[in-house]
Amino acid sequence: MSDSRRLRIAVQKSGRLSKDSIELLNAIGIKLNIRDRLLIAHSTNEDIDLLRVRDDDIPGLVMDGVVDMGFIGENELEEKMLERAAAGKPADYEVLRRMDYGGCRLSIAVPNEMDYANIETLQGKKVATTYPFLLERYFKEQNVNAQAVMLTGSVEVAPRAGVADAICDLVSTGATLEANGLVEKDVIFRSKAVLIKRTGEMPAAKRELLERLVPRIDGVMQAKE
Ligand code: PRT
Ligand code: ZN
């Protein structure tokens, strides 16, 4: 088992949140010895270990108390929270800070040629997404009876492939939608990266370390404004 005195922080190993999350940790003075293939990276100047994993795993690692903190997109966090709550698993966490990176929106998009008036146009239709819980919550709120079809990749090609009538996917510039003949219609969730913490007791030394880190994060974010 790991050394329970060391603060464990989960970060995405390689993806859109990795660079900014590591840069932030560096900026608050945490020296890290990251070796590309390794799951764990130890800090050389603080009692901190990084766990480098797929972003999909981060909410669960925090909610199961395997790590103390994690950097994660709110889209992924909210989806996993809904999924775990539906399965009766622990789904608690605390947001320490909302970061200034990882911004995107989860949107419903339809083929250019679809005659789309509003969300009710999707009544009885299939919508491909990697976020079925967020999408189904939205359908329920809107009183629309449509079906979320889970795809973990290539969501944007689903309508052309005849797998779904529309999609619900993350958008930042909109270039991917345009390249695939899709138009963005309804934004169902706006997301940024957040730093989250597990709930429950923490040994005093770890809690003190955490309490030293958060004001440094505020300082770095304020300096960027
Ligand atoms: O391997 P791992 O599972 O860790 O990574 P991943 O492929 O699941 O995630 P990754 O690295 O792509 O994204 C991590 C997080 O970054 C997401 O959960 C969001 O919180 C955030 N983020 C911000 C984005 C985007 N912007 C984004 N544009 N995640 C994905 N995209 C994709 C989107 O899915 C679509 O394919 O980019 C494409 C659209 O971009 P535009 O610019 O063409 O609109
Ligand atoms: Zn992922």
Short mmCIF file of C-alpha atoms in Angstrom, two decimals, residues 77-195:
data_model
loop_
_atom_site.label_atom_id
_atom_site.label_comp_id
_atom_site.label_asym_id
_atom_site.label_seq_id
_atom_site.Cartn_x
_atom_site.Cartn_y
_atom_site.Cartn_z
CA LEU A 77 -16.90 14.63 -13.26
CA GLU A 78 -20.65 15.24 -13.53
CA GLU A 79 -21.15 12.27 -15.86
CA LYS A 80 -19.29 9.89 -13.55
CA MET A 81 -21.12 11.28 -10.52
CA LEU A 82 -24.50 10.52 -12.18
CA GLU A 83 -23.31 7.08 -13.32
CA ARG A 84 -22.05 6.13 -9.86
CA ALA A 85 -25.09 7.50 -8.07
CA ALA A 86 -27.31 5.41 -10.39
CA ALA A 87 -25.24 2.32 -9.52
CA GLY A 88 -25.44 3.06 -5.78
CA LYS A 89 -21.69 3.75 -5.49
CA PRO A 90 -20.18 6.58 -3.42
CA ALA A 91 -20.33 9.75 -5.52
CA ASP A 92 -19.18 12.47 -3.11
CA TYR A 93 -16.43 15.00 -3.70
CA GLU A 94 -15.65 18.61 -2.95
CA VAL A 95 -14.62 21.19 -5.55
CA LEU A 96 -11.61 23.12 -4.26
CA ARG A 97 -11.15 25.45 -7.22
CA ARG A 98 -12.48 25.99 -10.75
CA MET A 99 -9.51 26.38 -13.07
CA ASP A 100 -9.02 28.71 -16.03
CA TYR A 101 -8.33 25.95 -18.57
CA GLY A 102 -10.11 23.00 -20.18
CA GLY A 103 -13.03 25.16 -21.25
CA CYS A 104 -15.58 23.55 -23.57
CA ARG A 105 -19.30 22.92 -23.91
CA LEU A 106 -21.32 19.76 -24.31
CA SER A 107 -23.71 20.40 -27.17
CA ILE A 108 -26.33 18.71 -29.25
CA ALA A 109 -25.49 18.95 -32.94
CA VAL A 110 -27.47 17.78 -35.94
CA PRO A 111 -26.70 17.20 -39.65
CA ASN A 112 -26.84 20.41 -41.73
CA GLU A 113 -29.77 19.10 -43.71
CA MET A 114 -31.96 18.28 -40.69
CA ASP A 115 -34.95 20.55 -40.29
CA TYR A 116 -34.39 21.34 -36.61
CA ALA A 117 -36.81 23.64 -34.78
CA ASN A 118 -35.95 22.85 -31.17
CA ILE A 119 -35.08 19.94 -28.91
CA GLU A 120 -38.52 18.40 -29.52
CA THR A 121 -37.41 17.72 -33.09
CA LEU A 122 -35.37 14.88 -31.55
CA GLN A 123 -38.47 13.16 -30.16
CA GLY A 124 -38.17 9.42 -30.91
CA LYS A 125 -34.68 9.85 -32.40
CA LYS A 126 -31.24 8.43 -31.52
CA VAL A 127 -28.43 10.70 -30.30
CA ALA A 128 -24.85 9.39 -30.14
CA THR A 129 -22.76 10.54 -27.17
CA THR A 130 -19.98 9.68 -24.74
CA TYR A 131 -22.05 11.34 -21.99
CA PRO A 132 -25.33 9.34 -21.80
CA PHE A 133 -26.13 10.33 -18.21
CA LEU A 134 -25.81 14.08 -18.86
CA LEU A 135 -27.76 13.74 -22.10
CA GLU A 136 -30.56 11.67 -20.56
CA ARG A 137 -30.85 14.14 -17.69
CA TYR A 138 -31.27 16.91 -20.26
CA PHE A 139 -33.91 14.96 -22.22
CA LYS A 140 -35.79 14.36 -18.98
CA GLU A 141 -35.65 18.06 -18.02
CA GLN A 142 -36.91 18.98 -21.48
CA ASN A 143 -39.60 16.29 -21.53
CA VAL A 144 -38.21 14.81 -24.71
CA ASN A 145 -38.37 11.11 -25.35
CA ALA A 146 -35.16 10.47 -27.29
CA GLN A 147 -32.54 7.74 -26.98
CA ALA A 148 -28.91 8.28 -26.00
CA VAL A 149 -26.60 5.89 -27.85
CA MET A 150 -23.24 5.44 -26.12
CA LEU A 151 -20.10 5.76 -28.26
CA THR A 152 -16.67 6.23 -26.67
CA GLY A 153 -15.13 7.63 -29.85
CA SER A 154 -15.86 8.95 -33.36
CA VAL A 155 -19.15 10.41 -32.15
CA GLU A 156 -19.08 13.03 -34.91
CA VAL A 157 -19.34 10.42 -37.66
CA ALA A 158 -22.34 8.61 -36.14
CA PRO A 159 -25.06 10.38 -38.20
CA ARG A 160 -23.21 9.84 -41.48
CA ALA A 161 -22.64 6.19 -40.54
CA GLY A 162 -26.36 5.76 -39.91
CA VAL A 163 -25.78 4.95 -36.24
CA ALA A 164 -27.69 7.95 -34.88
CA ASP A 165 -29.76 10.93 -36.05
CA ALA A 166 -27.80 13.53 -34.09
CA ILE A 167 -24.90 13.78 -31.65
CA CYS A 168 -24.12 15.28 -28.27
CA ASP A 169 -20.39 15.98 -27.94
CA LEU A 170 -17.80 18.38 -26.56
CA VAL A 171 -17.16 21.47 -28.64
CA SER A 172 -14.50 24.13 -28.31
CA THR A 173 -13.82 25.86 -31.64
CA GLY A 174 -16.62 24.12 -33.58
CA ALA A 175 -14.21 23.02 -36.34
CA THR A 176 -14.88 19.31 -35.80
CA LEU A 177 -18.64 19.77 -36.17
CA GLU A 178 -18.21 21.84 -39.30
CA ALA A 179 -15.83 19.34 -40.87
CA ASN A 180 -18.44 16.64 -40.34
CA GLY A 181 -21.43 18.53 -41.74
CA LEU A 182 -23.01 19.12 -38.32
CA VAL A 183 -24.51 22.26 -36.75
CA GLU A 184 -24.42 23.03 -33.03
CA LYS A 185 -27.93 23.54 -31.62
CA ASP A 186 -28.37 23.23 -27.85
CA VAL A 187 -25.61 23.69 -25.27
CA ILE A 188 -26.49 21.27 -22.47
CA PHE A 189 -23.45 21.72 -20.18
CA ARG A 190 -20.57 24.22 -19.88
CA SER A 191 -17.33 22.87 -18.52
CA LYS A 192 -13.91 23.83 -17.25
CA ALA A 193 -11.26 21.87 -15.40
CA VAL A 194 -11.71 21.73 -11.63
CA LEU A 195 -9.52 20.64 -8.76
#
